[in-house]
PDB file of C-alpha atoms (C1' of nucleotides) in Angstrom:
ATOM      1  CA  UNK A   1       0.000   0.000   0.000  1.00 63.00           C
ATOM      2  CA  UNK A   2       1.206   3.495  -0.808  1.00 67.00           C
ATOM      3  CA  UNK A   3       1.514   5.698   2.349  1.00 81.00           C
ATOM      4  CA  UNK A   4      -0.402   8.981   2.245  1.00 88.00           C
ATOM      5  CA  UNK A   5       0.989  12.238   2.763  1.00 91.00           C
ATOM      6  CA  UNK A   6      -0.469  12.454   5.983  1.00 93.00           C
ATOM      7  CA  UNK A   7       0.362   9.272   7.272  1.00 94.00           C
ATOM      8  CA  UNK A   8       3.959  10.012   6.762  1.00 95.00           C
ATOM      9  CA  UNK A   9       3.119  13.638   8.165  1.00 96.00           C
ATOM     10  CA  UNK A  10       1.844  11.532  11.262  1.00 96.00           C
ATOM     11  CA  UNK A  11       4.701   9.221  11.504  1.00 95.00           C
ATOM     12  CA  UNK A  12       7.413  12.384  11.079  1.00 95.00           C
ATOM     13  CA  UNK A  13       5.390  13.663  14.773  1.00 96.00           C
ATOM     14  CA  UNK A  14       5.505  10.676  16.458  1.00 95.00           C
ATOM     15  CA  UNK A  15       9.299  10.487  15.550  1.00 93.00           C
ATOM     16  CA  UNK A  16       9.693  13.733  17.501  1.00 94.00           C
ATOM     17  CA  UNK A  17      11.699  12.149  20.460  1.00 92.00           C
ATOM     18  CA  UNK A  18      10.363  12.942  23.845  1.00 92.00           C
ATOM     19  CA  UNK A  19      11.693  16.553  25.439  1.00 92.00           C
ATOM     20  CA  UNK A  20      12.833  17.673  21.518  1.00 91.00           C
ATOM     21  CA  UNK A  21      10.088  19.836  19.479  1.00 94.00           C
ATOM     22  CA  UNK A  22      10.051  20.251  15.459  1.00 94.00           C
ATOM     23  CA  UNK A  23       8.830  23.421  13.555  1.00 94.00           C
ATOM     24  CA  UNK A  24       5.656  22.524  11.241  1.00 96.00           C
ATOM     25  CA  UNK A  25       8.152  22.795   8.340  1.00 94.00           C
ATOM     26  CA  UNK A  26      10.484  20.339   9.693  1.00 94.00           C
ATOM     27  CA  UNK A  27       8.099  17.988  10.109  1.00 95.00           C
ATOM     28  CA  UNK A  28       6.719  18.475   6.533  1.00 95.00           C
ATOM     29  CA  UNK A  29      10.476  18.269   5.491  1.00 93.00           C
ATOM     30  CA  UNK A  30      10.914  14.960   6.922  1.00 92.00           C
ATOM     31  CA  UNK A  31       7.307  13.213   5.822  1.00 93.00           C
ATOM     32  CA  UNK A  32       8.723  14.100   2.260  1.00 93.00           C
ATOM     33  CA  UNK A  33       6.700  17.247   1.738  1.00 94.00           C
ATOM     34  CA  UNK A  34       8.797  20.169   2.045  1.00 92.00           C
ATOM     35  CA  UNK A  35       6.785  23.469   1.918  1.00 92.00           C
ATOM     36  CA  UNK A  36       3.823  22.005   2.903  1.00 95.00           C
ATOM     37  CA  UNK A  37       4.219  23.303   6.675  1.00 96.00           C
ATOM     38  CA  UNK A  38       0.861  24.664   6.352  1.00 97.00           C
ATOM     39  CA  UNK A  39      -0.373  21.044   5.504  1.00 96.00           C
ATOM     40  CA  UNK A  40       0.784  19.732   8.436  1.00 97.00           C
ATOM     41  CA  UNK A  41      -0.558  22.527  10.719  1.00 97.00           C
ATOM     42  CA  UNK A  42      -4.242  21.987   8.965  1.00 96.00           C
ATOM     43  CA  UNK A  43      -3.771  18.203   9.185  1.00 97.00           C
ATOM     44  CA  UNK A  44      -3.472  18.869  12.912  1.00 97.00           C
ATOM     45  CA  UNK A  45      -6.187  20.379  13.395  1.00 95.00           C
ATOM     46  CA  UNK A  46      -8.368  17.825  11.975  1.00 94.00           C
ATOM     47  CA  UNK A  47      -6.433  15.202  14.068  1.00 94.00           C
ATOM     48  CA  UNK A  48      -8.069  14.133  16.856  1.00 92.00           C
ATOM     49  CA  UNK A  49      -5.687  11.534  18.483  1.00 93.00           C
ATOM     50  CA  UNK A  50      -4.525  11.678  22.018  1.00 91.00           C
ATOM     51  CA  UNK A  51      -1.715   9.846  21.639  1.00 94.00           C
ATOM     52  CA  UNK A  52      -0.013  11.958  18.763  1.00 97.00           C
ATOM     53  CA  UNK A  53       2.730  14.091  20.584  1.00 97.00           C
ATOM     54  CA  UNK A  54       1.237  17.670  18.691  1.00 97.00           C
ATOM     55  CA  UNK A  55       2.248  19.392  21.726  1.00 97.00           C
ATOM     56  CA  UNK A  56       6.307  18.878  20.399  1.00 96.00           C
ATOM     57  CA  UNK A  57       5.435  20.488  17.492  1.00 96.00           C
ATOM     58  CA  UNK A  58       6.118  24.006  16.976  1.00 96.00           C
ATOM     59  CA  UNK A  59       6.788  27.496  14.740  1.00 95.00           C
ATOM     60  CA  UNK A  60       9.813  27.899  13.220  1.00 93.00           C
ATOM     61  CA  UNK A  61      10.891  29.820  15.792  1.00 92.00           C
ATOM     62  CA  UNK A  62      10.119  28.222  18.491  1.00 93.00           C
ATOM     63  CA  UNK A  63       6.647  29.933  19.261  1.00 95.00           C
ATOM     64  CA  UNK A  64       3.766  28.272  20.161  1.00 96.00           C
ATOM     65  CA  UNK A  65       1.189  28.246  17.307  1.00 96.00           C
ATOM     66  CA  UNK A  66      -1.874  28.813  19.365  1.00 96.00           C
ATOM     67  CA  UNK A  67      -3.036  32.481  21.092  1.00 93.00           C
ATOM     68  CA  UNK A  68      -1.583  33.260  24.285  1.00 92.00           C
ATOM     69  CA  UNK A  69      -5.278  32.914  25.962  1.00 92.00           C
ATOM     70  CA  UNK A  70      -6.134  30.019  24.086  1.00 93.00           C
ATOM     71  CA  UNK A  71      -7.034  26.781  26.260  1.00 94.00           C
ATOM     72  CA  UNK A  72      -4.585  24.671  24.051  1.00 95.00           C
ATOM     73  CA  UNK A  73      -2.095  26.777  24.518  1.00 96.00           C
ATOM     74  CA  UNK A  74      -1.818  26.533  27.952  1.00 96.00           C
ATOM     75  CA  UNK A  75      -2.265  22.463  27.594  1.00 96.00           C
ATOM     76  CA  UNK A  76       0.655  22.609  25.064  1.00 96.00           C
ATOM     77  CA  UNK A  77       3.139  24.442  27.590  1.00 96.00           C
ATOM     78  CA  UNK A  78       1.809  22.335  30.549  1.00 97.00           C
ATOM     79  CA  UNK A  79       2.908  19.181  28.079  1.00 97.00           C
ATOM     80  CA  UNK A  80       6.200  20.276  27.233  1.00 96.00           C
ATOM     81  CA  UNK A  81       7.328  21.219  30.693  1.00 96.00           C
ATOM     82  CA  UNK A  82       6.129  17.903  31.468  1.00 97.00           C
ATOM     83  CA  UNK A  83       8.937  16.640  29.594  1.00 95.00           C
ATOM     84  CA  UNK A  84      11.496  18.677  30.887  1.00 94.00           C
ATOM     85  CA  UNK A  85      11.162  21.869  28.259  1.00 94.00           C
ATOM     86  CA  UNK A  86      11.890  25.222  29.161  1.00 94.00           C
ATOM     87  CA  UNK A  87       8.643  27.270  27.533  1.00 95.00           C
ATOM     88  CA  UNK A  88       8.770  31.234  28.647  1.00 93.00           C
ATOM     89  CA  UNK A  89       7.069  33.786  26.875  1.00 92.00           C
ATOM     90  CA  UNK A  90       4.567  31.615  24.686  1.00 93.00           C
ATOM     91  CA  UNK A  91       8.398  30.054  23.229  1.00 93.00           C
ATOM     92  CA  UNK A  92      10.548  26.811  24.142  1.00 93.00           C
ATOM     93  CA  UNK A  93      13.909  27.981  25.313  1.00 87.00           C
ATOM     94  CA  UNK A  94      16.834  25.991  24.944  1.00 77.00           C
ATOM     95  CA  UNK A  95      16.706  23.574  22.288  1.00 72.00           C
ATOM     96  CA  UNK A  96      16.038  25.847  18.870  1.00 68.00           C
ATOM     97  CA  UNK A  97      13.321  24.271  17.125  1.00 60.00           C
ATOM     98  CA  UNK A  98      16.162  23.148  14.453  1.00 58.00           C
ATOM     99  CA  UNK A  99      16.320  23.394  11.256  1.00 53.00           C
ATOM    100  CA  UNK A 100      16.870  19.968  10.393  1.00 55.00           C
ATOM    101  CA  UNK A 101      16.749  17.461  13.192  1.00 56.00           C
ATOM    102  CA  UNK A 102      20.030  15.797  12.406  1.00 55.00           C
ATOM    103  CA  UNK A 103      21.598  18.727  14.149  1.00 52.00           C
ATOM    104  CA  UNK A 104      19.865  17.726  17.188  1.00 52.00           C
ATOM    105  CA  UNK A 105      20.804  14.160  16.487  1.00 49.00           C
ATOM    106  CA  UNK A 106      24.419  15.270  16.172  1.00 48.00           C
ATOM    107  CA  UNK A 107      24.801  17.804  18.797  1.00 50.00           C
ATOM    108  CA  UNK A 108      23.419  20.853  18.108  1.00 50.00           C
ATOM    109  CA  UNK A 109      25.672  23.699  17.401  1.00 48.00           C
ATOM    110  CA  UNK A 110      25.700  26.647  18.903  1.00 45.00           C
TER     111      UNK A 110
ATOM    112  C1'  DC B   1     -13.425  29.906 -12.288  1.00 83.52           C
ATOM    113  C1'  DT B   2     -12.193  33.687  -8.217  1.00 83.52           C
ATOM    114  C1'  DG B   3     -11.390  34.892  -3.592  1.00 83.52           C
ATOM    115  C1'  DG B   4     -10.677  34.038   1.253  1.00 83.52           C
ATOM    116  C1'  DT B   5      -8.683  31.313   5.112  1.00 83.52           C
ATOM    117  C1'  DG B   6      -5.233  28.729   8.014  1.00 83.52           C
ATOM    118  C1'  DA B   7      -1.981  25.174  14.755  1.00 83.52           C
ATOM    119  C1'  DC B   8       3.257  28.137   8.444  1.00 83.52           C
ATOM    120  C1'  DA B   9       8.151  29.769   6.606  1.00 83.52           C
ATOM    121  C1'  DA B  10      11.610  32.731   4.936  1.00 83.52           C
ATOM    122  C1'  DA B  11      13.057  37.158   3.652  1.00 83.52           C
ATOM    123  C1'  DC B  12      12.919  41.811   4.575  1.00 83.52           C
ATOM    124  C1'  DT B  13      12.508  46.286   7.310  1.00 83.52           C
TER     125       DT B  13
ATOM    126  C1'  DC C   1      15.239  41.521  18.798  1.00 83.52           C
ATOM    127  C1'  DA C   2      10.058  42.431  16.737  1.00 83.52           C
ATOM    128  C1'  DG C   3       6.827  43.625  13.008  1.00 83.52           C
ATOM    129  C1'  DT C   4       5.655  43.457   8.107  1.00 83.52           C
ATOM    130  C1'  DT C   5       5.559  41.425   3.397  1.00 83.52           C
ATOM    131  C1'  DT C   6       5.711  37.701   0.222  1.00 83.52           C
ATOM    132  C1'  DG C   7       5.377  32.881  -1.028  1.00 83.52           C
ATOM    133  C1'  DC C   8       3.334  28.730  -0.252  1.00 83.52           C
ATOM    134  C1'  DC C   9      -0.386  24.926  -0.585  1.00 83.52           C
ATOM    135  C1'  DA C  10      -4.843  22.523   0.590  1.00 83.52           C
ATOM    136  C1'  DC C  11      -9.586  23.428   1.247  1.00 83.52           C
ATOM    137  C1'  DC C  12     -14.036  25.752   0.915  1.00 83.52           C
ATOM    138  C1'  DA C  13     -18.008  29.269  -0.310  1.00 83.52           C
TER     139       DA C  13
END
DNA sequence: CTGGTGACAAACT
DNA sequence: CAGTTTGCCACCA
């Protein structure tokens, strides 16, 4: 069977290890689809699986993609701390959300 | 078909 | 740094 886009979109965010984030682009990058951030994004917000780590995905830089006052974006900082990131000011500290992820595989620089 | 929208990104100011 | 502009693609009225 040929996987679809999205499946391989859904398969790039559960590769996100746990404590890392990836940038919608990234993750579009890696399912094969580069440019198609935006896909991803709308793809998540269709998605309505618990166990698919969406919280570890992020903005290119770093931001959280939801409004300040939302509900979910106070679930998606209360997430990440869970798993030991540093989130301050609505953006994860610490670990850029890379470019690629093989920089975060081999020690990012910087 | 056109036009508007969105859990975006990169370049530019 | 932050704010704006442009490019992008899938979907819908």
């Amino acid at each position: 069977m040929q996987t679809g886009a999205h499946d391989r979109i859904l398969a790039a965010i559960r590769a996100i290890p746990r404590g890392q984030v990836a940038g919608y682009g990234e993750v579009a990058r890696r399912a094969g689809l580069p440019g198609r951030a935006r896909m991803v994004a709308r793809l998540l917000s269709h998605n309505d699986d618990r166990r698919l780590p969406w919280h570890r995905v992020l903005r290119s830089d770093g931001r959280i993609a939801f409004p300040a006052d939302s509900p979910q974006f106070a679930e998606q900082v209360q997430r990440l701390r869970t798993e030991g990131v540093r989130v301050e000011g609505g953006r994860v500290r610490g670990i850029r959300a890379a470019p690629t992820l093989d920089e975060q595989v081999w020690g990012t620089p910087g």
